Coordinates of C-alpha atoms in Angstrom, one line a residue:
M319 CA 0.0 0.0 0.0
F320 CA 1.3 3.4 -1.0
P321 CA -0.1 6.7 0.3
T322 CA -2.1 9.1 -1.8
R323 CA -1.0 12.7 -2.3
R324 CA -3.5 13.8 0.4
L325 CA -2.0 11.4 2.9
A326 CA 1.6 12.2 1.9
S327 CA 0.9 15.9 2.5
Q328 CA -0.2 15.4 6.1
A329 CA 2.0 17.0 8.8
G330 CA 4.7 14.7 10.1
F331 CA 4.3 12.1 7.4
L332 CA 7.9 12.2 6.2
K333 CA 9.2 12.2 9.8
R334 CA 7.1 9.2 10.8
S335 CA 8.2 7.3 7.7
A336 CA 11.9 8.1 8.4
D337 CA 11.6 7.1 12.0
E338 CA 9.9 3.8 11.1
F339 CA 12.4 3.0 8.4
G340 CA 15.2 3.7 10.9
R341 CA 13.6 1.4 13.5
L342 CA 13.1 -1.5 11.1
A343 CA 16.6 -1.1 9.6
K344 CA 18.1 -1.3 13.1
Y345 CA 15.9 -4.3 13.9
A346 CA 17.1 -6.1 10.7
F347 CA 20.8 -5.1 11.0
N348 CA 21.0 -6.4 14.6
A349 CA 19.1 -9.6 13.7
E350 CA 16.7 -8.9 16.6
G351 CA 14.1 -11.2 15.2
M352 CA 16.4 -14.2 15.7
Q353 CA 16.4 -13.9 19.5
T354 CA 14.3 -12.7 22.4
P355 CA 14.6 -8.9 22.7
T356 CA 16.4 -7.7 25.8
K357 CA 15.9 -4.0 25.3
A358 CA 12.7 -2.1 26.1
Y359 CA 10.4 -0.8 23.3
T360 CA 9.1 2.6 24.4
L361 CA 5.5 3.4 23.5
L362 CA 4.8 6.6 25.4
D363 CA 7.6 8.6 27.1
F364 CA 6.0 11.5 28.9
E365 CA 9.4 13.2 29.6
D366 CA 8.7 14.5 26.1
K367 CA 6.0 17.2 26.2
S368 CA 4.8 16.2 22.7
S369 CA 3.8 12.8 24.0
V370 CA 1.4 14.4 26.4
E371 CA 0.1 16.7 23.7
G372 CA -0.4 13.6 21.5
C373 CA -3.0 12.1 23.9
K374 CA -6.7 12.7 24.2
T375 CA -8.9 12.6 27.3
M376 CA -12.4 11.2 27.6
A377 CA -15.1 11.5 30.3
D378 CA -18.8 11.0 30.7
R379 CA -19.4 14.6 29.7
V380 CA -19.9 13.4 26.2
V381 CA -23.2 11.8 27.3
G382 CA -24.2 14.7 29.6
G383 CA -22.3 13.6 32.8
Y384 CA -20.4 15.7 35.2
S385 CA -17.0 13.9 35.5
T386 CA -13.9 15.8 34.4
A387 CA -10.5 14.6 33.1
S388 CA -7.3 16.4 32.2
L389 CA -3.8 15.2 31.1
D390 CA -1.1 17.8 31.8
Y391 CA 2.6 17.9 31.4
E392 CA 4.5 18.3 34.7
P393 CA 8.2 19.4 34.5
G394 CA 10.6 17.4 36.6
L395 CA 12.6 18.3 39.7
P396 CA 16.1 16.9 39.2
S397 CA 17.2 17.7 42.7
A398 CA 14.5 15.4 44.1
N399 CA 14.9 12.8 41.3
I400 CA 11.4 13.6 40.1
P401 CA 11.3 13.1 36.3
P402 CA 9.1 15.1 33.8
H403 CA 5.8 13.3 33.6
A404 CA 2.1 13.4 32.7
R405 CA -0.5 14.1 35.3
F406 CA -3.9 12.5 34.7
H407 CA -6.3 14.1 37.1
G408 CA -9.9 15.3 37.5
K409 CA -13.1 14.4 39.4
I410 CA -15.5 11.5 39.1
S411 CA -19.2 12.3 39.5
T412 CA -22.0 9.7 39.3
K413 CA -24.6 12.4 39.1
L414 CA -27.0 11.5 36.3
P415 CA -27.9 14.0 33.5
P416 CA -31.5 15.0 32.7
N417 CA -31.4 12.7 29.7
F418 CA -33.4 9.6 30.7
R419 CA -31.6 7.4 28.3
V420 CA -28.4 7.6 30.4
D421 CA -28.5 5.5 33.5
R422 CA -24.8 5.2 34.4
T423 CA -22.0 7.7 34.6
G424 CA -18.8 8.2 36.4
Y425 CA -15.8 7.4 34.2
A426 CA -12.7 9.1 32.8
A427 CA -9.8 8.0 30.6
F428 CA -7.0 9.0 28.3
R429 CA -5.2 7.3 25.4
N430 CA -2.8 8.3 22.6
Q431 CA -4.2 9.6 19.5
D432 CA -4.0 7.6 16.3
R433 CA -0.4 7.3 15.2
G434 CA -1.2 8.3 11.6
F435 CA 0.2 6.9 8.4
W436 CA 3.6 6.3 7.0
L437 CA 4.9 5.2 3.6
F438 CA 3.4 1.8 3.7
G439 CA 0.1 2.4 5.4
R440 CA -1.2 3.0 9.0
L441 CA 1.3 2.9 11.8
Y442 CA 1.0 0.3 14.5
W443 CA 3.1 -0.8 17.5
D444 CA 4.4 -4.3 17.1
L445 CA 4.5 -5.9 20.6
D446 CA 4.7 -9.5 19.3
P447 CA 8.3 -10.2 20.7
Y448 CA 7.4 -8.9 24.2
S449 CA 5.7 -10.4 27.2
Y450 CA 4.9 -7.5 29.4
L451 CA 3.5 -4.0 29.2
A452 CA 5.4 -1.9 31.8
L453 CA 4.3 1.4 33.4
R454 CA 6.2 3.7 35.7
I455 CA 3.5 5.5 37.7
K456 CA 2.7 7.2 41.0
S457 CA -0.8 6.3 42.0
D458 CA -3.4 7.6 44.4
G459 CA -4.6 4.0 45.0
R460 CA -7.8 4.2 43.0
R461 CA -8.8 1.3 40.7
Y462 CA -7.5 2.2 37.3
T463 CA -7.5 0.0 34.3
V464 CA -4.9 -0.2 31.4
N465 CA -6.6 -0.2 28.0
I466 CA -5.1 -1.6 24.7
Q467 CA -6.8 -1.2 21.4
T468 CA -5.8 -3.1 18.3
D469 CA -6.8 -3.3 14.7
S470 CA -9.3 -6.0 15.4
I471 CA -12.4 -7.0 13.5
V472 CA -14.6 -5.2 16.0
D473 CA -13.4 -1.6 16.2
T474 CA -14.8 -1.0 19.7
D475 CA -13.1 -4.0 21.3
I476 CA -10.6 -3.0 24.1
H477 CA -8.3 -5.4 26.0
Q478 CA -8.1 -4.4 29.7
H479 CA -6.1 -5.2 32.8
R480 CA -6.3 -3.7 36.3
L481 CA -3.4 -1.4 37.1
Y482 CA -2.2 -3.0 40.3
T483 CA 0.2 -1.0 42.5
R484 CA 1.7 -1.1 46.0
H485 CA -0.8 1.6 46.9
H486 CA -3.7 -0.2 45.3
R487 CA -6.7 -0.3 47.6
V488 CA -10.5 -0.8 47.5
R489 CA -11.8 2.5 48.6
G490 CA -15.5 2.4 49.2
T491 CA -18.0 0.8 46.9
P492 CA -19.4 2.1 43.6
K493 CA -22.4 4.2 44.0
P494 CA -25.6 2.8 42.4
S495 CA -27.4 5.1 40.1
S496 CA -30.7 6.6 41.2
R497 CA -32.5 4.9 38.3
S498 CA -31.4 1.4 39.4
S499 CA -30.7 1.7 43.1
T500 CA -31.7 -1.8 44.3
S501 CA -29.1 -4.4 45.1
S502 CA -30.8 -6.9 42.9
D503 CA -30.4 -4.6 39.9
S504 CA -26.7 -4.1 40.8
R505 CA -26.1 -7.9 41.0
E506 CA -27.8 -8.3 37.6
H507 CA -25.6 -5.6 36.2
M508 CA -22.5 -7.3 37.5
K509 CA -23.7 -10.6 36.0
E510 CA -24.2 -8.9 32.7
M511 CA -20.7 -7.3 32.8
Y512 CA -19.0 -10.6 33.8
P513 CA -21.1 -13.5 32.7
R514 CA -18.4 -16.0 33.8
G515 CA -17.4 -14.2 36.9
I516 CA -14.8 -11.4 37.3
P517 CA -11.7 -12.3 35.4
E518 CA -8.5 -12.6 37.4
A519 CA -6.9 -9.6 35.6
L520 CA -9.8 -7.3 36.6
G521 CA -10.2 -8.5 40.2
D522 CA -9.2 -6.6 43.3
A523 CA -6.2 -8.7 44.2
P524 CA -3.2 -8.8 41.8
P525 CA -2.6 -12.2 40.2
E526 CA 0.8 -13.8 40.6
S527 CA 1.7 -13.0 37.0
T528 CA 1.7 -9.3 37.7
I529 CA 5.1 -8.0 38.7
I530 CA 5.1 -5.2 41.2
S531 CA 7.5 -4.0 43.9
T532 CA 7.4 -6.1 47.1
S533 CA 9.4 -3.5 49.1
S534 CA 8.0 -2.7 52.5
S535 CA 9.3 0.9 52.6
A536 CA 6.0 2.6 52.0
T537 CA 6.3 4.6 55.2
T538 CA 10.0 5.2 55.2
S539 CA 12.2 7.8 53.6
G540 CA 13.4 5.3 51.0
G541 CA 10.1 5.4 49.1
T542 CA 9.3 8.1 46.6
G543 CA 5.8 7.0 45.7
W544 CA 6.9 6.1 42.2
E545 CA 6.9 2.4 41.1
T546 CA 7.1 0.3 38.0
V547 CA 4.4 -2.3 37.2
L548 CA 4.7 -5.1 34.6
L549 CA 1.5 -6.5 33.3
P550 CA 1.5 -9.7 31.2
L551 CA 0.2 -9.1 27.7
N552 CA -1.5 -12.5 27.6
S553 CA -3.6 -11.7 30.7
F554 CA -5.5 -8.8 29.2
V555 CA -9.2 -9.4 29.0
R556 CA -11.3 -8.6 25.8
T557 CA -14.1 -6.2 26.6
N558 CA -16.6 -4.1 24.6
F559 CA -18.1 -0.9 26.2
G560 CA -17.0 -2.2 29.6
Y561 CA -18.5 -5.6 29.3
V562 CA -16.5 -8.8 29.1
V563 CA -17.3 -10.5 25.8
E564 CA -17.0 -14.0 24.5
P565 CA -15.1 -15.7 22.9
Q566 CA -12.0 -14.3 24.6
T567 CA -9.2 -13.7 22.1
S568 CA -5.6 -12.7 22.7
I569 CA -4.3 -9.3 21.7
M570 CA -3.2 -8.8 18.2
R571 CA 0.2 -7.7 19.4
N572 CA 1.6 -6.8 16.0
R573 CA -1.2 -4.3 15.3
V574 CA -1.6 -2.2 18.5
K575 CA -3.3 1.2 17.8
S576 CA -3.5 2.8 21.2
V577 CA -2.6 2.4 24.8
G578 CA -4.3 4.3 27.7
I579 CA -5.6 4.3 31.2
G580 CA -9.1 4.6 32.5
L581 CA -10.9 5.0 35.8
T582 CA -14.3 3.4 36.0
D583 CA -14.7 2.6 39.7
R584 CA -17.7 5.0 39.9
I585 CA -16.6 6.4 43.3
D586 CA -17.3 10.2 43.6
G587 CA -14.3 12.4 44.2
P588 CA -11.0 13.6 42.8
F589 CA -8.3 11.4 41.3
D590 CA -4.6 12.0 40.5
L591 CA -2.3 9.6 38.7
R592 CA 1.2 10.4 37.5
I593 CA 2.7 8.5 34.5
H594 CA 6.3 8.7 33.6
K595 CA 6.6 6.1 30.8
I596 CA 4.9 3.2 29.2
W597 CA 6.9 0.6 27.3
A598 CA 6.9 -3.1 26.2
T599 CA 9.5 -5.4 27.7
N600 CA 10.5 -9.0 28.5
G601 CA 11.9 -7.9 31.9
M602 CA 14.0 -5.2 33.6
D603 CA 17.4 -4.8 31.9
E604 CA 20.3 -2.9 33.6
L605 CA 19.4 0.4 32.0
D606 CA 15.8 0.3 33.0
A607 CA 16.7 -0.9 36.5
A608 CA 19.1 2.1 36.9
D609 CA 16.4 4.5 35.9
D610 CA 14.0 2.7 38.2
K611 CA 16.4 3.0 41.1
R612 CA 16.9 6.7 40.5
I613 CA 13.2 7.5 40.3
C614 CA 11.6 4.9 42.5
G615 CA 14.2 4.6 45.2
S616 CA 13.8 1.5 47.4
D617 CA 10.6 0.6 45.5
A618 CA 12.6 -0.1 42.3
L619 CA 12.4 -3.5 40.6
P620 CA 15.6 -5.6 40.4
V621 CA 17.3 -6.5 37.2
D622 CA 15.8 -9.6 35.5
E623 CA 18.7 -12.1 35.3
G624 CA 17.3 -13.6 32.1
V625 CA 17.3 -10.2 30.4
R626 CA 20.8 -9.3 31.7
T627 CA 22.3 -12.5 30.4
G628 CA 20.2 -12.8 27.3
W629 CA 18.8 -16.0 28.6
A630 CA 22.3 -17.5 28.2
A631 CA 21.7 -20.0 31.0
S632 CA 18.6 -21.4 29.3
K633 CA 20.5 -21.6 26.0
M634 CA 23.3 -23.5 27.6
H635 CA 20.9 -25.8 29.2
K636 CA 19.2 -26.4 25.8
K637 CA 22.6 -27.0 24.2
D638 CA 23.6 -29.5 26.9
A639 CA 20.3 -31.3 26.4
D640 CA 20.9 -31.4 22.6
D641 CA 24.4 -32.7 23.1
Q642 CA 23.2 -35.5 25.4
Q643 CA 20.5 -36.4 22.8
K644 CA 23.1 -36.6 20.1
S645 CA 25.4 -38.7 22.2
K646 CA 22.6 -41.1 22.8
T647 CA 22.0 -41.5 19.0
K648 CA 25.7 -42.0 18.2
K649 CA 25.7 -45.8 18.9
K650 CA 24.3 -48.0 16.2
G651 CA 23.5 -51.6 15.8
L652 CA 23.3 -54.0 18.7
G653 CA 25.4 -51.7 20.9
G654 CA 22.9 -48.9 20.5
L655 CA 20.0 -51.2 21.2
R656 CA 21.6 -52.6 24.3
S657 CA 22.3 -49.0 25.7
E658 CA 18.6 -48.1 25.0
W659 CA 17.5 -51.2 26.8
D660 CA 19.7 -50.5 29.8
E661 CA 18.2 -47.0 30.1

C-alpha cells in the first residue's frame, strides 16, 4: 500500500516514515528477530511534552455527565529525582444527567491519538516479541485499568487489565445510580458485565503473573511514591463498552493502535495519577533498572537475570540437552539397542 497525495501531505508524514524505516533497519541489522529482545520498546515517554500533547482525554461529559478529566505535562525536579511526567487528574461524578436514556455515569480515561500513516500504510506498534506492558507511575490508589486497542475485527473492542500498584486499595464501593438503586439490579448488572465471573486480571487482588515491587518501605524515607508495574500481555481481557465478551481472544500484538488508562470505579471524588513512561519489555534490563532505582528509590524492581544474560543459561541448558541427545544416538547396531534397553 502506498499513500495518496493527500496522505503524503499530512504534517509529520515524512518524519514518521523516516523514524519507522530507521527502527526497522536497526531491527534487521541487529538480527533482533532471531532472538528474544532484551531492550525495552518505548511506546509513550512523557518526559517529552509532545507525547502528552499527542494524547486525548475522555469522560462521561460526552453523554451529559459531570465527570472531568485532564492530562497535563509536569516538569521534573532533578534535585529530588522527580522526572518530567504526565498528570492524569480530574473528578469523578456519578450524578445523572437529565437525559433519561443515560442511567450510568462516572468514568474518565485517556489514550494516545491515532499514530497516523507512513509510507506503507497505517502505523501500529508491534509488541509481538514482548511479554509485558510496563508502566512507571505514581498512584493515588484508585482502581485504574490499562486499555489496549488493536486493529481487530470489532473496532470497539478493548483489552483491559487492572493497574495494580503497591498503593492499590479498594476505597468504598461504587455508588448505584438513582434509576437502578436496588441491590438486585446491581447484581444483575455485574452478572451482565462478567457472565463467567470477574476475570483474574480485573479483580481486586493482583494475580501472581503481575510484577510489582514487594518493598515494605511505604512509610520510610526510601520510598518516593513512584513504582514500576509489569502487566503480562497474555492476561489482558477482551471487553466491549466495559462488558467482558466471548469468545475471549488474545491481543493482536503486532497491530496495536493505542494504549491508555481509564478510571471506572464510579466512586465520587478527585483522582490523581502520575505517569512517567509506558513501554513493552521482557523484563527489567540494567538500563531500566538504573532509571527505576533513580526514580523509585527503594521501591525499584531488580534486574531480570534472564534479560541481563540474554537467557544464556537457558540456551546453555538447551545446548547440553541437545548434546546429550546426540550422544545417545551415536551408537548404532546391537550396541545402540543394548544401551537403550539398559536405560
